[in-house]
Amino acid sequence: MSSGGGFVTILKDYASAVAQPMLGGVAGDRQRFDEVIAPDGSLRPAWKGMAEVAVSLTATDLRRVSGDIARFLADDGVTYARPGEGAGPWRLDPMPLVIDAASWQPLEVGLAQRAELLNAILVDLYGEQRLLSERVVPAPVIFGHAGFNRVVAGPAGAADPRPLVLAATDLGRDADGEWLVLGDRAQAPSGIGYAMENRRVISRVLPELYREAGLHRMEPYFWALRSALIQSASGDLSDPRVVVLSPGTHSETAYDQAFLASTLGFPLVQGGDLTIKDGWVYLRAPGGQLERVDVILRRVDASWSDPLELRGDSQLGVAGLVEAVRRGRVRVVNGFGAGVLENPGLLPYLPAACEALLGEPLRLPSVPTYWAGTPLGLEALLEREDLVVRTLDGPVQALADLDRDELRARVLAEPHRYVGQELPVLSQAPTWSATGGAEPRPVTLRTFTLRYGSAYRPLVGGLASVRTSALGDPGERTSSSKDVWVLKETAGEPDQGLADVLPMTHARSVTVLVPRALEDMYWSGRYSERAEDLLRLILATHVIAEDFRTRPRSSGGATLDVMLGVMSRLSPGPADDLDAEFRSLLLDELRPGSVAQSIAGMRDALSGVRDQLSGDIWRIFGSTDRAADELRRNLYSHQVAESAGRTLTGILAMQGITASMIRDAGWHSIRTGRYLERALQVCQLLRCTATVRRGMDVDRDVLNAVLSSAESAVTHRRRYRGYVRPGGVLELLLLDRDNPRSLAFSLHELRLYLTALPASTGSSRPERLLDDLIADVDGAELATLVAIGGSGRPHLEAFLDHLFYGLTRLSEAIGEVHFASGPAPRPLNAMARSAT
């Protein structure tokens, strides 16, 4: 990097902003703790060394970093679905939250104690319930919370002494710089994948600063997490199977779940991929096989995890899972009852609970909270307008729009259901602004604590969030995230303090792809081929359109009409004008068969198997997104070909990546889908272009466009010396088993990949149907196909219609045999209603 004082200048400007508060206290509030600037205006210890390293960063470097971060996150396909919104890009601020070793050490001790306390509370609440019988915690606080699952209470539920394996804690600093707990996350803690992604991106855009900072790497913590999950298995198993249970690709933290599964090397599954048999949990394998599951890392909320004993309308869980846990046949992490720990009504009673269960004072205080079930708590909620009122288990936003009188009436009607919380004035940290400087913004920190061996070990680091207001409102949305850098005390200190943890095991495990995953891969192959074929057709047609844009309707104009007709058949839609038609085919995601719809379908299919794929896949989606964005911005006609070409390059790169995959059932599914789609596309292309006679000149131009769109023009030119006749084109695209773009080649390749799928037997229905199609093509006579009858080629038309119908039947049979895992699930409460 070039020398200069860019970073130093930014820090000086930031210090000035801190010293001069803005109106409303949103930025530069001297009453708030600043993470970088001490009260005397000097840099805090954590940042003194950082500034020395970063002095060479210029303003140009820092402006580049912001753009690079957005590009890297897009290339990695990192998304987050904010409540009430669809999935959008994950946002990362380039300036990390930096904490020195001396400041981190007491926080680490407090987090470890808190996790141990929460685990002890779980054991007690679902066991002997001493906290309730001795009135350390009021019973209504527990029984009034939806996270308390009675189905796991009692002696059987208390059999597990370690129900809490992974916990997350949300923290903020008050005006004195003391850490306060804003809330606990134990149901299905999320964010650790995002934290690791933040670290990966920042280390790439600020490599010098990252290398010289002397911070703790995060990788050993993931090794420890993997080890802890394997050790969670019941009994003495040599190779327990662990899976990550996800609600699906539409979950708000779908990326986090897939990242975690991929990093740990565990399958990412959904409820429909699992089944219960004889009290054991099994993974559905292709061909009707079952593979036993020993540990489930649960990312589905407990109430949705078992429609048999919990929510009957759930289609996300596994019927009978609670009973399997009760019998000790499978370990679920975290346990089903862990959701009660997220109860804000517990916070005022944690100090007493810590004394009762651990015999020591609580080290990490919580945000002041008042439960309305006591006279003093009720008085506080009714009289103090500075408290944020919320229910024990509902979102904060649920009461945000109520006026004071209506809120008061609700609290008085059910006081035990409500708490009030004092919101701390959060600390502030520098955040990169659009103008190229740093502005003070409030921040919170999410930490993660893992039970590793016999003790709880906090992640040295975490996930910081930039807040939109200065108050620590737990329901407030965030504007972006920050990487968290905890500096080492000495250079030789082991990362994460885990000198004894080993990297991921080298032991080989049996990999099983569930039918849903095979189907996703199959459709990714089909969508990829569909997008490629339409892109080639668009490029070939656009050349014709540009050549004859200003000419009268000649043979070129007639050829253009034919090719536009082919595209409209493949992707029906309105054609207002020529340029609008091309742009619609490329950009309109709602248009059936369009490039945008195919890419969206491919992205959705691959999202379901993200844990199985190389990260390069998502970089390709980033490049196709940028090509589409440029087409939207640039209205010149040449941009159509430019963006289509860049998108085609991305699709071809994706096929190159899949070619490097391990030759397992997933790879064979992708190839099956690809060659089935190619066969369908060839049939449609020839059906629209080669079955009708339009005159010698028009037919020649149309056939040349067909060869170009089928990537066979060079082969045809070499073979036939540029002499374009229907017979040569049909031989090359229909019958030539050496041409990878031909129908015959596609069917024979399809036979190889279909036979390799797990459910294939050699005589299954898809294989029989495919053999019949291969026999039809191999037995076809070219002279008969090109024979003219009237104004067209009736034999060719009938032959292509027959093949297209057969391929459609084959597609349906493949789905029934290879991907169906039984009838579609129905909510159990719906079945009960239909039976009455």
GROMACS .gro file of N, CA, C and O in nm, residues 552-594:
model
  172
  552PRO      N    1  -3.465  -0.309  -4.457
  552PRO     CA    2  -3.604  -0.351  -4.480
  552PRO      C    3  -3.618  -0.500  -4.457
  552PRO      O    4  -3.518  -0.573  -4.447
  553ARG      N    5  -3.742  -0.546  -4.449
  553ARG     CA    6  -3.767  -0.687  -4.423
  553ARG      C    7  -3.716  -0.772  -4.540
  553ARG      O    8  -3.783  -0.788  -4.641
  554SER      N    9  -3.598  -0.825  -4.527
  554SER     CA   10  -3.540  -0.914  -4.627
  554SER      C   11  -3.533  -1.052  -4.565
  554SER      O   12  -3.600  -1.082  -4.468
  555SER      N   13  -3.447  -1.135  -4.620
  555SER     CA   14  -3.432  -1.268  -4.561
  555SER      C   15  -3.383  -1.258  -4.419
  555SER      O   16  -3.419  -1.337  -4.332
  556GLY      N   17  -3.297  -1.157  -4.391
  556GLY     CA   18  -3.249  -1.138  -4.256
  556GLY      C   19  -3.359  -1.104  -4.161
  556GLY      O   20  -3.364  -1.152  -4.047
  557GLY      N   21  -3.453  -1.018  -4.205
  557GLY     CA   22  -3.566  -0.984  -4.120
  557GLY      C   23  -3.654  -1.104  -4.094
  557GLY      O   24  -3.703  -1.122  -3.982
  558ALA      N   25  -3.674  -1.188  -4.194
  558ALA     CA   26  -3.755  -1.308  -4.175
  558ALA      C   27  -3.686  -1.406  -4.080
  558ALA      O   28  -3.750  -1.471  -3.997
  559THR      N   29  -3.553  -1.416  -4.094
  559THR     CA   30  -3.477  -1.501  -4.001
  559THR      C   31  -3.493  -1.453  -3.858
  559THR      O   32  -3.510  -1.533  -3.766
  560LEU      N   33  -3.487  -1.322  -3.842
  560LEU     CA   34  -3.504  -1.265  -3.708
  560LEU      C   35  -3.640  -1.301  -3.650
  560LEU      O   36  -3.651  -1.335  -3.532
  561ASP      N   37  -3.744  -1.294  -3.734
  561ASP     CA   38  -3.878  -1.331  -3.687
  561ASP      C   39  -3.882  -1.476  -3.639
  561ASP      O   40  -3.944  -1.508  -3.537
  562VAL      N   41  -3.815  -1.562  -3.714
  562VAL     CA   42  -3.814  -1.705  -3.676
  562VAL      C   43  -3.744  -1.723  -3.541
  562VAL      O   44  -3.794  -1.792  -3.452
  563MET      N   45  -3.628  -1.661  -3.526
  563MET     CA   46  -3.553  -1.679  -3.403
  563MET      C   47  -3.623  -1.616  -3.283
  563MET      O   48  -3.619  -1.669  -3.171
  564LEU      N   49  -3.688  -1.504  -3.305
  564LEU     CA   50  -3.768  -1.446  -3.196
  564LEU      C   51  -3.883  -1.538  -3.159
  564LEU      O   52  -3.920  -1.549  -3.041
  565GLY      N   53  -3.938  -1.605  -3.259
  565GLY     CA   54  -4.043  -1.702  -3.231
  565GLY      C   55  -3.993  -1.819  -3.148
  565GLY      O   56  -4.064  -1.870  -3.060
  566VAL      N   57  -3.870  -1.863  -3.175
  566VAL     CA   58  -3.811  -1.971  -3.095
  566VAL      C   59  -3.798  -1.927  -2.950
  566VAL      O   60  -3.836  -2.000  -2.856
  567MET      N   61  -3.747  -1.807  -2.928
  567MET     CA   62  -3.728  -1.759  -2.792
  567MET      C   63  -3.860  -1.740  -2.720
  567MET      O   64  -3.872  -1.769  -2.601
  568SER      N   65  -3.962  -1.691  -2.790
  568SER     CA   66  -4.092  -1.672  -2.726
  568SER      C   67  -4.156  -1.805  -2.691
  568SER      O   68  -4.232  -1.814  -2.594
  569ARG      N   69  -4.123  -1.911  -2.767
  569ARG     CA   70  -4.176  -2.044  -2.731
  569ARG      C   71  -4.104  -2.098  -2.608
  569ARG      O   72  -4.166  -2.158  -2.520
  570LEU      N   73  -3.973  -2.076  -2.603
  570LEU     CA   74  -3.897  -2.123  -2.486
  570LEU      C   75  -3.928  -2.041  -2.363
  570LEU      O   76  -3.923  -2.090  -2.251
  571SER      N   77  -3.959  -1.912  -2.383
  571SER     CA   78  -3.987  -1.822  -2.271
  571SER      C   79  -4.101  -1.728  -2.312
  571SER      O   80  -4.076  -1.618  -2.362
  572PRO      N   81  -4.226  -1.771  -2.294
  572PRO     CA   82  -4.340  -1.689  -2.336
  572PRO      C   83  -4.342  -1.556  -2.263
  572PRO      O   84  -4.314  -1.548  -2.144
  573GLY      N   85  -4.375  -1.451  -2.336
  573GLY     CA   86  -4.384  -1.319  -2.275
  573GLY      C   87  -4.412  -1.214  -2.380
  573GLY      O   88  -4.393  -1.236  -2.500
  574PRO      N   89  -4.456  -1.096  -2.337
  574PRO     CA   90  -4.486  -0.989  -2.431
  574PRO      C   91  -4.360  -0.933  -2.495
  574PRO      O   92  -4.254  -0.930  -2.433
  575ALA      N   93  -4.370  -0.890  -2.621
  575ALA     CA   94  -4.257  -0.832  -2.692
  575ALA      C   95  -4.295  -0.692  -2.738
  575ALA      O   96  -4.344  -0.672  -2.847
  576ASP      N   97  -4.274  -0.593  -2.652
  576ASP     CA   98  -4.310  -0.456  -2.685
  576ASP      C   99  -4.224  -0.403  -2.799
  576ASP      O  100  -4.274  -0.343  -2.894
  577ASP      N  101  -4.097  -0.424  -2.792
  577ASP     CA  102  -4.005  -0.390  -2.900
  577ASP      C  103  -3.884  -0.481  -2.887
  577ASP      O  104  -3.870  -0.555  -2.789
  578LEU      N  105  -3.797  -0.476  -2.986
  578LEU     CA  106  -3.689  -0.572  -2.993
  578LEU      C  107  -3.595  -0.564  -2.874
  578LEU      O  108  -3.564  -0.666  -2.811
  579ASP      N  109  -3.548  -0.444  -2.840
  579ASP     CA  110  -3.456  -0.430  -2.728
  579ASP      C  111  -3.522  -0.469  -2.597
  579ASP      O  112  -3.460  -0.535  -2.513
  580ALA      N  113  -3.650  -0.429  -2.582
  580ALA     CA  114  -3.721  -0.466  -2.460
  580ALA      C  115  -3.737  -0.617  -2.448
  580ALA      O  116  -3.734  -0.673  -2.338
  581GLU      N  117  -3.754  -0.683  -2.563
  581GLU     CA  118  -3.767  -0.829  -2.561
  581GLU      C  119  -3.639  -0.896  -2.512
  581GLU      O  120  -3.642  -0.985  -2.427
  582PHE      N  121  -3.526  -0.853  -2.563
  582PHE     CA  122  -3.399  -0.910  -2.518
  582PHE      C  123  -3.378  -0.885  -2.368
  582PHE      O  124  -3.336  -0.974  -2.293
  583ARG      N  125  -3.405  -0.764  -2.323
  583ARG     CA  126  -3.386  -0.731  -2.183
  583ARG      C  127  -3.481  -0.810  -2.094
  583ARG      O  128  -3.444  -0.854  -1.985
  584SER      N  129  -3.603  -0.831  -2.141
  584SER     CA  130  -3.698  -0.910  -2.063
  584SER      C  131  -3.651  -1.055  -2.050
  584SER      O  132  -3.660  -1.115  -1.943
  585LEU      N  133  -3.600  -1.109  -2.161
  585LEU     CA  134  -3.550  -1.247  -2.157
  585LEU      C  135  -3.433  -1.263  -2.061
  585LEU      O  136  -3.415  -1.368  -2.000
  586LEU      N  137  -3.356  -1.156  -2.046
  586LEU     CA  138  -3.239  -1.163  -1.958
  586LEU      C  139  -3.269  -1.126  -1.814
  586LEU      O  140  -3.208  -1.181  -1.722
  587LEU      N  141  -3.364  -1.034  -1.792
  587LEU     CA  142  -3.379  -0.973  -1.659
  587LEU      C  143  -3.508  -1.006  -1.586
  587LEU      O  144  -3.513  -0.993  -1.463
  588ASP      N  145  -3.612  -1.047  -1.656
  588ASP     CA  146  -3.744  -1.063  -1.594
  588ASP      C  147  -3.753  -1.198  -1.523
  588ASP      O  148  -3.774  -1.301  -1.587
  589GLU      N  149  -3.738  -1.195  -1.392
  589GLU     CA  150  -3.739  -1.318  -1.314
  589GLU      C  151  -3.877  -1.383  -1.310
  589GLU      O  152  -3.889  -1.503  -1.282
  590LEU      N  153  -3.982  -1.306  -1.336
  590LEU     CA  154  -4.118  -1.360  -1.335
  590LEU      C  155  -4.158  -1.419  -1.470
  590LEU      O  156  -4.264  -1.482  -1.480
  591ARG      N  157  -4.078  -1.401  -1.572
  591ARG     CA  158  -4.110  -1.453  -1.705
  591ARG      C  159  -4.069  -1.600  -1.713
  591ARG      O  160  -3.953  -1.635  -1.693
  592PRO      N  161  -4.164  -1.689  -1.744
  592PRO     CA  162  -4.130  -1.833  -1.747
  592PRO      C  163  -4.019  -1.862  -1.847
  592PRO      O  164  -4.023  -1.818  -1.962
  593GLY      N  165  -3.920  -1.937  -1.802
  593GLY     CA  166  -3.811  -1.979  -1.889
  593GLY      C  167  -3.705  -1.877  -1.915
  593GLY      O  168  -3.607  -1.905  -1.985
  594SER      N  169  -3.717  -1.754  -1.861
  594SER     CA  170  -3.618  -1.650  -1.886
  594SER      C  171  -3.485  -1.686  -1.821
  594SER      O  172  -3.477  -1.773  -1.734
   0.00000   0.00000   0.00000
